[in-house]
């Protein structure tokens, strides 16, 4: 049998082409609206935070649409001098994934990293929701913050504003970025080249 297979022409042994990464229009449009800002940075401000004295208070907030491919967007989120956070939006073939890549200043991964969620509906070209995925839920429980199991992250993109929002029972946090005023590119986020 092996000898018979060895004598087959090469074309007969080729496997079918890789399946395409499918997507839907509302998610493609959302992804493309953000990617139009690739290479640009914008300043934001906290517009909702129902926990007084949060770690973002009185700090300069900058998002930088740093790296864009056909299937992934990397968006560092700088909080004052802290360049540990990068939002990663990825086309998965069954929707969009949002992950939070957290690094230490030496570039190594924080123990709380790559948490996030996955879309579970079409969303809109201007807004997508990312309920916490199973990895994130297990991470939150292991870290002693089970209240975060109910996290849903939302991102909104309009011509003049980008919004990052976190909600769960009893918690809401929102940062709005002004897309009409690009600013200077911040430093490279920790752990990236």
PDB file of C-alpha atoms in Angstrom:
ATOM      1  CA  UNK A   1       0.000   0.000   0.000  1.00  0.00           C
ATOM      2  CA  UNK A   2       2.798   2.448   0.929  1.00  0.00           C
ATOM      3  CA  UNK A   3       4.578   1.682  -2.318  1.00  0.00           C
ATOM      4  CA  UNK A   4       1.374   2.346  -4.242  1.00  0.00           C
ATOM      5  CA  UNK A   5       0.933   5.699  -2.516  1.00  0.00           C
ATOM      6  CA  UNK A   6       4.524   6.645  -3.237  1.00  0.00           C
ATOM      7  CA  UNK A   7       3.899   6.209  -6.948  1.00  0.00           C
ATOM      8  CA  UNK A   8       0.897   8.583  -6.988  1.00  0.00           C
ATOM      9  CA  UNK A   9       1.519  11.923  -8.655  1.00  0.00           C
ATOM     10  CA  UNK A  10       2.232  14.750  -6.234  1.00  0.00           C
ATOM     11  CA  UNK A  11      -1.018  16.525  -7.141  1.00  0.00           C
ATOM     12  CA  UNK A  12      -3.024  13.516  -5.975  1.00  0.00           C
ATOM     13  CA  UNK A  13      -1.500  13.725  -2.490  1.00  0.00           C
ATOM     14  CA  UNK A  14      -2.211  17.423  -1.919  1.00  0.00           C
ATOM     15  CA  UNK A  15      -4.761  18.277   0.737  1.00  0.00           C
ATOM     16  CA  UNK A  16      -7.542  20.771   0.069  1.00  0.00           C
ATOM     17  CA  UNK A  17      -6.771  24.443   0.604  1.00  0.00           C
ATOM     18  CA  UNK A  18      -7.148  25.804   4.135  1.00  0.00           C
ATOM     19  CA  UNK A  19     -10.685  26.885   4.952  1.00  0.00           C
ATOM     20  CA  UNK A  20     -11.276  30.641   4.864  1.00  0.00           C
ATOM     21  CA  UNK A  21     -11.656  32.667   8.042  1.00  0.00           C
ATOM     22  CA  UNK A  22     -15.317  33.575   7.795  1.00  0.00           C
ATOM     23  CA  UNK A  23     -16.898  36.668   9.303  1.00  0.00           C
ATOM     24  CA  UNK A  24     -20.034  38.775   9.167  1.00  0.00           C
ATOM     25  CA  UNK A  25     -20.480  42.308   7.896  1.00  0.00           C
ATOM     26  CA  UNK A  26     -21.242  44.067  11.199  1.00  0.00           C
ATOM     27  CA  UNK A  27     -18.076  42.667  12.806  1.00  0.00           C
ATOM     28  CA  UNK A  28     -15.967  43.319   9.703  1.00  0.00           C
ATOM     29  CA  UNK A  29     -17.219  46.910   9.621  1.00  0.00           C
ATOM     30  CA  UNK A  30     -16.449  47.395  13.337  1.00  0.00           C
ATOM     31  CA  UNK A  31     -12.941  45.957  12.852  1.00  0.00           C
ATOM     32  CA  UNK A  32     -12.358  48.109   9.754  1.00  0.00           C
ATOM     33  CA  UNK A  33     -13.599  51.306  11.450  1.00  0.00           C
ATOM     34  CA  UNK A  34     -10.917  50.846  14.117  1.00  0.00           C
ATOM     35  CA  UNK A  35      -8.194  49.799  11.666  1.00  0.00           C
ATOM     36  CA  UNK A  36      -8.660  53.092   9.759  1.00  0.00           C
ATOM     37  CA  UNK A  37      -6.946  54.684  12.768  1.00  0.00           C
ATOM     38  CA  UNK A  38      -3.892  52.429  12.548  1.00  0.00           C
ATOM     39  CA  UNK A  39      -0.742  54.272  13.560  1.00  0.00           C
ATOM     40  CA  UNK A  40      -2.643  57.017  15.366  1.00  0.00           C
ATOM     41  CA  UNK A  41      -2.967  57.794  19.070  1.00  0.00           C
ATOM     42  CA  UNK A  42      -5.716  59.558  20.979  1.00  0.00           C
ATOM     43  CA  UNK A  43      -6.201  60.923  24.463  1.00  0.00           C
ATOM     44  CA  UNK A  44      -9.178  59.866  26.536  1.00  0.00           C
ATOM     45  CA  UNK A  45     -10.880  60.587  29.813  1.00  0.00           C
ATOM     46  CA  UNK A  46     -12.865  58.548  32.292  1.00  0.00           C
ATOM     47  CA  UNK A  47     -16.514  59.453  31.763  1.00  0.00           C
ATOM     48  CA  UNK A  48     -18.090  56.841  34.067  1.00  0.00           C
ATOM     49  CA  UNK A  49     -16.562  55.133  37.112  1.00  0.00           C
ATOM     50  CA  UNK A  50     -18.886  54.139  39.928  1.00  0.00           C
ATOM     51  CA  UNK A  51     -15.958  53.190  42.190  1.00  0.00           C
ATOM     52  CA  UNK A  52     -14.482  56.279  43.810  1.00  0.00           C
ATOM     53  CA  UNK A  53     -10.717  56.785  43.687  1.00  0.00           C
ATOM     54  CA  UNK A  54     -10.034  54.314  40.887  1.00  0.00           C
ATOM     55  CA  UNK A  55      -6.489  53.735  39.615  1.00  0.00           C
ATOM     56  CA  UNK A  56      -7.217  55.732  36.446  1.00  0.00           C
ATOM     57  CA  UNK A  57      -8.157  58.956  38.245  1.00  0.00           C
ATOM     58  CA  UNK A  58      -6.092  62.025  37.328  1.00  0.00           C
ATOM     59  CA  UNK A  59      -3.845  60.127  34.901  1.00  0.00           C
ATOM     60  CA  UNK A  60      -3.275  60.770  31.212  1.00  0.00           C
ATOM     61  CA  UNK A  61      -5.061  58.050  29.212  1.00  0.00           C
ATOM     62  CA  UNK A  62      -3.865  57.250  25.696  1.00  0.00           C
ATOM     63  CA  UNK A  63      -4.925  54.599  23.188  1.00  0.00           C
ATOM     64  CA  UNK A  64      -2.628  53.849  20.266  1.00  0.00           C
ATOM     65  CA  UNK A  65      -3.889  51.777  17.333  1.00  0.00           C
ATOM     66  CA  UNK A  66      -0.398  50.399  16.943  1.00  0.00           C
ATOM     67  CA  UNK A  67      -0.511  47.271  14.795  1.00  0.00           C
ATOM     68  CA  UNK A  68      -3.158  46.163  12.315  1.00  0.00           C
ATOM     69  CA  UNK A  69      -3.362  43.027  10.191  1.00  0.00           C
ATOM     70  CA  UNK A  70      -6.301  41.509   8.320  1.00  0.00           C
ATOM     71  CA  UNK A  71      -7.167  39.446  11.391  1.00  0.00           C
ATOM     72  CA  UNK A  72      -5.815  41.305  14.449  1.00  0.00           C
ATOM     73  CA  UNK A  73      -5.628  44.791  15.968  1.00  0.00           C
ATOM     74  CA  UNK A  74      -3.193  45.616  18.785  1.00  0.00           C
ATOM     75  CA  UNK A  75      -4.154  48.717  20.742  1.00  0.00           C
ATOM     76  CA  UNK A  76      -1.930  49.714  23.675  1.00  0.00           C
ATOM     77  CA  UNK A  77      -3.772  51.567  26.431  1.00  0.00           C
ATOM     78  CA  UNK A  78      -1.385  53.783  28.412  1.00  0.00           C
ATOM     79  CA  UNK A  79      -2.414  54.962  31.888  1.00  0.00           C
ATOM     80  CA  UNK A  80      -0.043  57.694  33.015  1.00  0.00           C
ATOM     81  CA  UNK A  81       3.457  56.168  33.022  1.00  0.00           C
ATOM     82  CA  UNK A  82       2.004  52.637  33.009  1.00  0.00           C
ATOM     83  CA  UNK A  83       2.400  51.037  29.567  1.00  0.00           C
ATOM     84  CA  UNK A  84       1.421  47.536  30.686  1.00  0.00           C
ATOM     85  CA  UNK A  85      -1.888  47.155  28.845  1.00  0.00           C
ATOM     86  CA  UNK A  86      -2.624  46.185  25.237  1.00  0.00           C
ATOM     87  CA  UNK A  87      -6.078  45.395  23.914  1.00  0.00           C
ATOM     88  CA  UNK A  88      -5.981  42.674  21.255  1.00  0.00           C
ATOM     89  CA  UNK A  89      -8.996  42.309  18.963  1.00  0.00           C
ATOM     90  CA  UNK A  90      -8.857  39.170  16.811  1.00  0.00           C
ATOM     91  CA  UNK A  91     -11.128  37.757  14.111  1.00  0.00           C
ATOM     92  CA  UNK A  92     -11.752  34.136  15.115  1.00  0.00           C
ATOM     93  CA  UNK A  93     -13.990  32.768  12.373  1.00  0.00           C
ATOM     94  CA  UNK A  94     -16.922  32.717  14.787  1.00  0.00           C
ATOM     95  CA  UNK A  95     -16.836  36.359  15.797  1.00  0.00           C
ATOM     96  CA  UNK A  96     -14.365  38.687  17.476  1.00  0.00           C
ATOM     97  CA  UNK A  97     -12.204  38.117  20.531  1.00  0.00           C
ATOM     98  CA  UNK A  98     -10.980  40.832  22.905  1.00  0.00           C
ATOM     99  CA  UNK A  99      -7.995  40.031  25.102  1.00  0.00           C
ATOM    100  CA  UNK A 100      -6.159  42.213  27.614  1.00  0.00           C
ATOM    101  CA  UNK A 101      -2.410  41.597  27.365  1.00  0.00           C
ATOM    102  CA  UNK A 102      -0.887  42.786  30.650  1.00  0.00           C
ATOM    103  CA  UNK A 103       2.909  42.970  31.017  1.00  0.00           C
ATOM    104  CA  UNK A 104       5.347  43.956  33.706  1.00  0.00           C
ATOM    105  CA  UNK A 105       7.840  46.716  32.984  1.00  0.00           C
ATOM    106  CA  UNK A 106      10.525  44.130  32.133  1.00  0.00           C
ATOM    107  CA  UNK A 107       8.206  42.750  29.409  1.00  0.00           C
ATOM    108  CA  UNK A 108       7.263  39.551  31.220  1.00  0.00           C
ATOM    109  CA  UNK A 109       3.597  38.618  31.530  1.00  0.00           C
ATOM    110  CA  UNK A 110       1.609  39.749  34.525  1.00  0.00           C
ATOM    111  CA  UNK A 111      -0.193  36.950  36.399  1.00  0.00           C
ATOM    112  CA  UNK A 112      -3.423  38.624  35.293  1.00  0.00           C
ATOM    113  CA  UNK A 113      -3.103  38.597  31.506  1.00  0.00           C
ATOM    114  CA  UNK A 114      -4.975  37.554  28.389  1.00  0.00           C
ATOM    115  CA  UNK A 115      -8.353  37.804  30.051  1.00  0.00           C
ATOM    116  CA  UNK A 116     -11.253  38.991  27.959  1.00  0.00           C
ATOM    117  CA  UNK A 117     -14.183  37.678  26.029  1.00  0.00           C
ATOM    118  CA  UNK A 118     -15.738  36.734  22.730  1.00  0.00           C
ATOM    119  CA  UNK A 119     -18.720  38.141  20.877  1.00  0.00           C
ATOM    120  CA  UNK A 120     -21.810  35.959  21.025  1.00  0.00           C
ATOM    121  CA  UNK A 121     -23.968  37.889  18.550  1.00  0.00           C
ATOM    122  CA  UNK A 122     -23.597  40.097  15.476  1.00  0.00           C
ATOM    123  CA  UNK A 123     -23.302  43.346  17.380  1.00  0.00           C
ATOM    124  CA  UNK A 124     -23.188  46.467  15.259  1.00  0.00           C
ATOM    125  CA  UNK A 125     -20.654  48.186  13.024  1.00  0.00           C
ATOM    126  CA  UNK A 126     -20.322  50.806  15.789  1.00  0.00           C
ATOM    127  CA  UNK A 127     -20.390  48.526  18.858  1.00  0.00           C
ATOM    128  CA  UNK A 128     -19.363  45.060  19.948  1.00  0.00           C
ATOM    129  CA  UNK A 129     -19.782  43.315  23.320  1.00  0.00           C
ATOM    130  CA  UNK A 130     -17.344  40.770  24.736  1.00  0.00           C
ATOM    131  CA  UNK A 131     -18.744  38.747  27.682  1.00  0.00           C
ATOM    132  CA  UNK A 132     -16.024  37.080  29.788  1.00  0.00           C
ATOM    133  CA  UNK A 133     -14.824  33.772  28.341  1.00  0.00           C
ATOM    134  CA  UNK A 134     -14.191  30.621  30.356  1.00  0.00           C
ATOM    135  CA  UNK A 135     -10.424  31.190  30.643  1.00  0.00           C
ATOM    136  CA  UNK A 136     -11.086  34.627  32.149  1.00  0.00           C
ATOM    137  CA  UNK A 137     -13.705  33.335  34.593  1.00  0.00           C
ATOM    138  CA  UNK A 138     -11.325  30.676  35.901  1.00  0.00           C
ATOM    139  CA  UNK A 139      -8.494  33.227  36.141  1.00  0.00           C
ATOM    140  CA  UNK A 140     -10.682  35.641  38.127  1.00  0.00           C
ATOM    141  CA  UNK A 141     -11.798  32.938  40.570  1.00  0.00           C
ATOM    142  CA  UNK A 142      -8.202  31.712  41.036  1.00  0.00           C
ATOM    143  CA  UNK A 143      -7.091  35.299  41.758  1.00  0.00           C
ATOM    144  CA  UNK A 144      -9.794  35.845  44.356  1.00  0.00           C
ATOM    145  CA  UNK A 145     -11.866  38.314  42.326  1.00  0.00           C
ATOM    146  CA  UNK A 146     -14.951  36.196  41.498  1.00  0.00           C
ATOM    147  CA  UNK A 147     -17.075  39.334  41.059  1.00  0.00           C
ATOM    148  CA  UNK A 148     -15.277  39.783  37.717  1.00  0.00           C
ATOM    149  CA  UNK A 149     -16.767  36.536  36.360  1.00  0.00           C
ATOM    150  CA  UNK A 150     -19.731  38.617  35.157  1.00  0.00           C
ATOM    151  CA  UNK A 151     -17.569  41.103  33.225  1.00  0.00           C
ATOM    152  CA  UNK A 152     -18.682  42.268  29.809  1.00  0.00           C
ATOM    153  CA  UNK A 153     -16.395  44.593  27.878  1.00  0.00           C
ATOM    154  CA  UNK A 154     -17.811  46.813  25.170  1.00  0.00           C
ATOM    155  CA  UNK A 155     -16.120  48.910  22.536  1.00  0.00           C
ATOM    156  CA  UNK A 156     -17.806  51.658  20.534  1.00  0.00           C
ATOM    157  CA  UNK A 157     -16.392  53.368  17.456  1.00  0.00           C
ATOM    158  CA  UNK A 158     -17.960  56.505  15.977  1.00  0.00           C
ATOM    159  CA  UNK A 159     -16.392  59.106  13.666  1.00  0.00           C
ATOM    160  CA  UNK A 160     -15.490  61.391  16.586  1.00  0.00           C
ATOM    161  CA  UNK A 161     -15.235  59.002  19.549  1.00  0.00           C
ATOM    162  CA  UNK A 162     -13.920  55.586  20.604  1.00  0.00           C
ATOM    163  CA  UNK A 163     -15.207  54.133  23.873  1.00  0.00           C
ATOM    164  CA  UNK A 164     -13.930  51.314  26.073  1.00  0.00           C
ATOM    165  CA  UNK A 165     -16.487  50.193  28.652  1.00  0.00           C
ATOM    166  CA  UNK A 166     -16.583  47.538  31.377  1.00  0.00           C
ATOM    167  CA  UNK A 167     -19.813  46.468  33.057  1.00  0.00           C
ATOM    168  CA  UNK A 168     -20.858  43.817  35.575  1.00  0.00           C
ATOM    169  CA  UNK A 169     -23.365  43.728  38.396  1.00  0.00           C
ATOM    170  CA  UNK A 170     -22.697  46.808  40.533  1.00  0.00           C
ATOM    171  CA  UNK A 171     -19.797  48.047  38.379  1.00  0.00           C
ATOM    172  CA  UNK A 172     -19.457  50.366  35.407  1.00  0.00           C
ATOM    173  CA  UNK A 173     -16.302  51.917  34.004  1.00  0.00           C
ATOM    174  CA  UNK A 174     -15.993  53.883  30.775  1.00  0.00           C
ATOM    175  CA  UNK A 175     -13.253  55.791  28.954  1.00  0.00           C
ATOM    176  CA  UNK A 176     -14.010  57.959  25.900  1.00  0.00           C
ATOM    177  CA  UNK A 177     -11.265  58.898  23.437  1.00  0.00           C
ATOM    178  CA  UNK A 178     -11.460  61.944  21.167  1.00  0.00           C
ATOM    179  CA  UNK A 179     -10.796  60.733  17.604  1.00  0.00           C
ATOM    180  CA  UNK A 180     -10.836  64.266  16.201  1.00  0.00           C
ATOM    181  CA  UNK A 181      -7.467  65.150  17.762  1.00  0.00           C
ATOM    182  CA  UNK A 182      -4.622  62.680  17.099  1.00  0.00           C
ATOM    183  CA  UNK A 183      -1.701  63.111  19.497  1.00  0.00           C
ATOM    184  CA  UNK A 184       1.970  62.134  19.523  1.00  0.00           C
ATOM    185  CA  UNK A 185       2.744  58.443  19.527  1.00  0.00           C
ATOM    186  CA  UNK A 186       3.471  57.185  23.061  1.00  0.00           C
ATOM    187  CA  UNK A 187       6.316  54.857  23.995  1.00  0.00           C
ATOM    188  CA  UNK A 188       6.247  51.225  22.906  1.00  0.00           C
ATOM    189  CA  UNK A 189       4.119  49.195  25.314  1.00  0.00           C
ATOM    190  CA  UNK A 190       5.992  46.969  27.735  1.00  0.00           C
ATOM    191  CA  UNK A 191       6.922  43.619  26.217  1.00  0.00           C
ATOM    192  CA  UNK A 192       6.542  44.746  22.611  1.00  0.00           C
ATOM    193  CA  UNK A 193       9.251  45.756  20.137  1.00  0.00           C
TER     194      UNK A 193
END
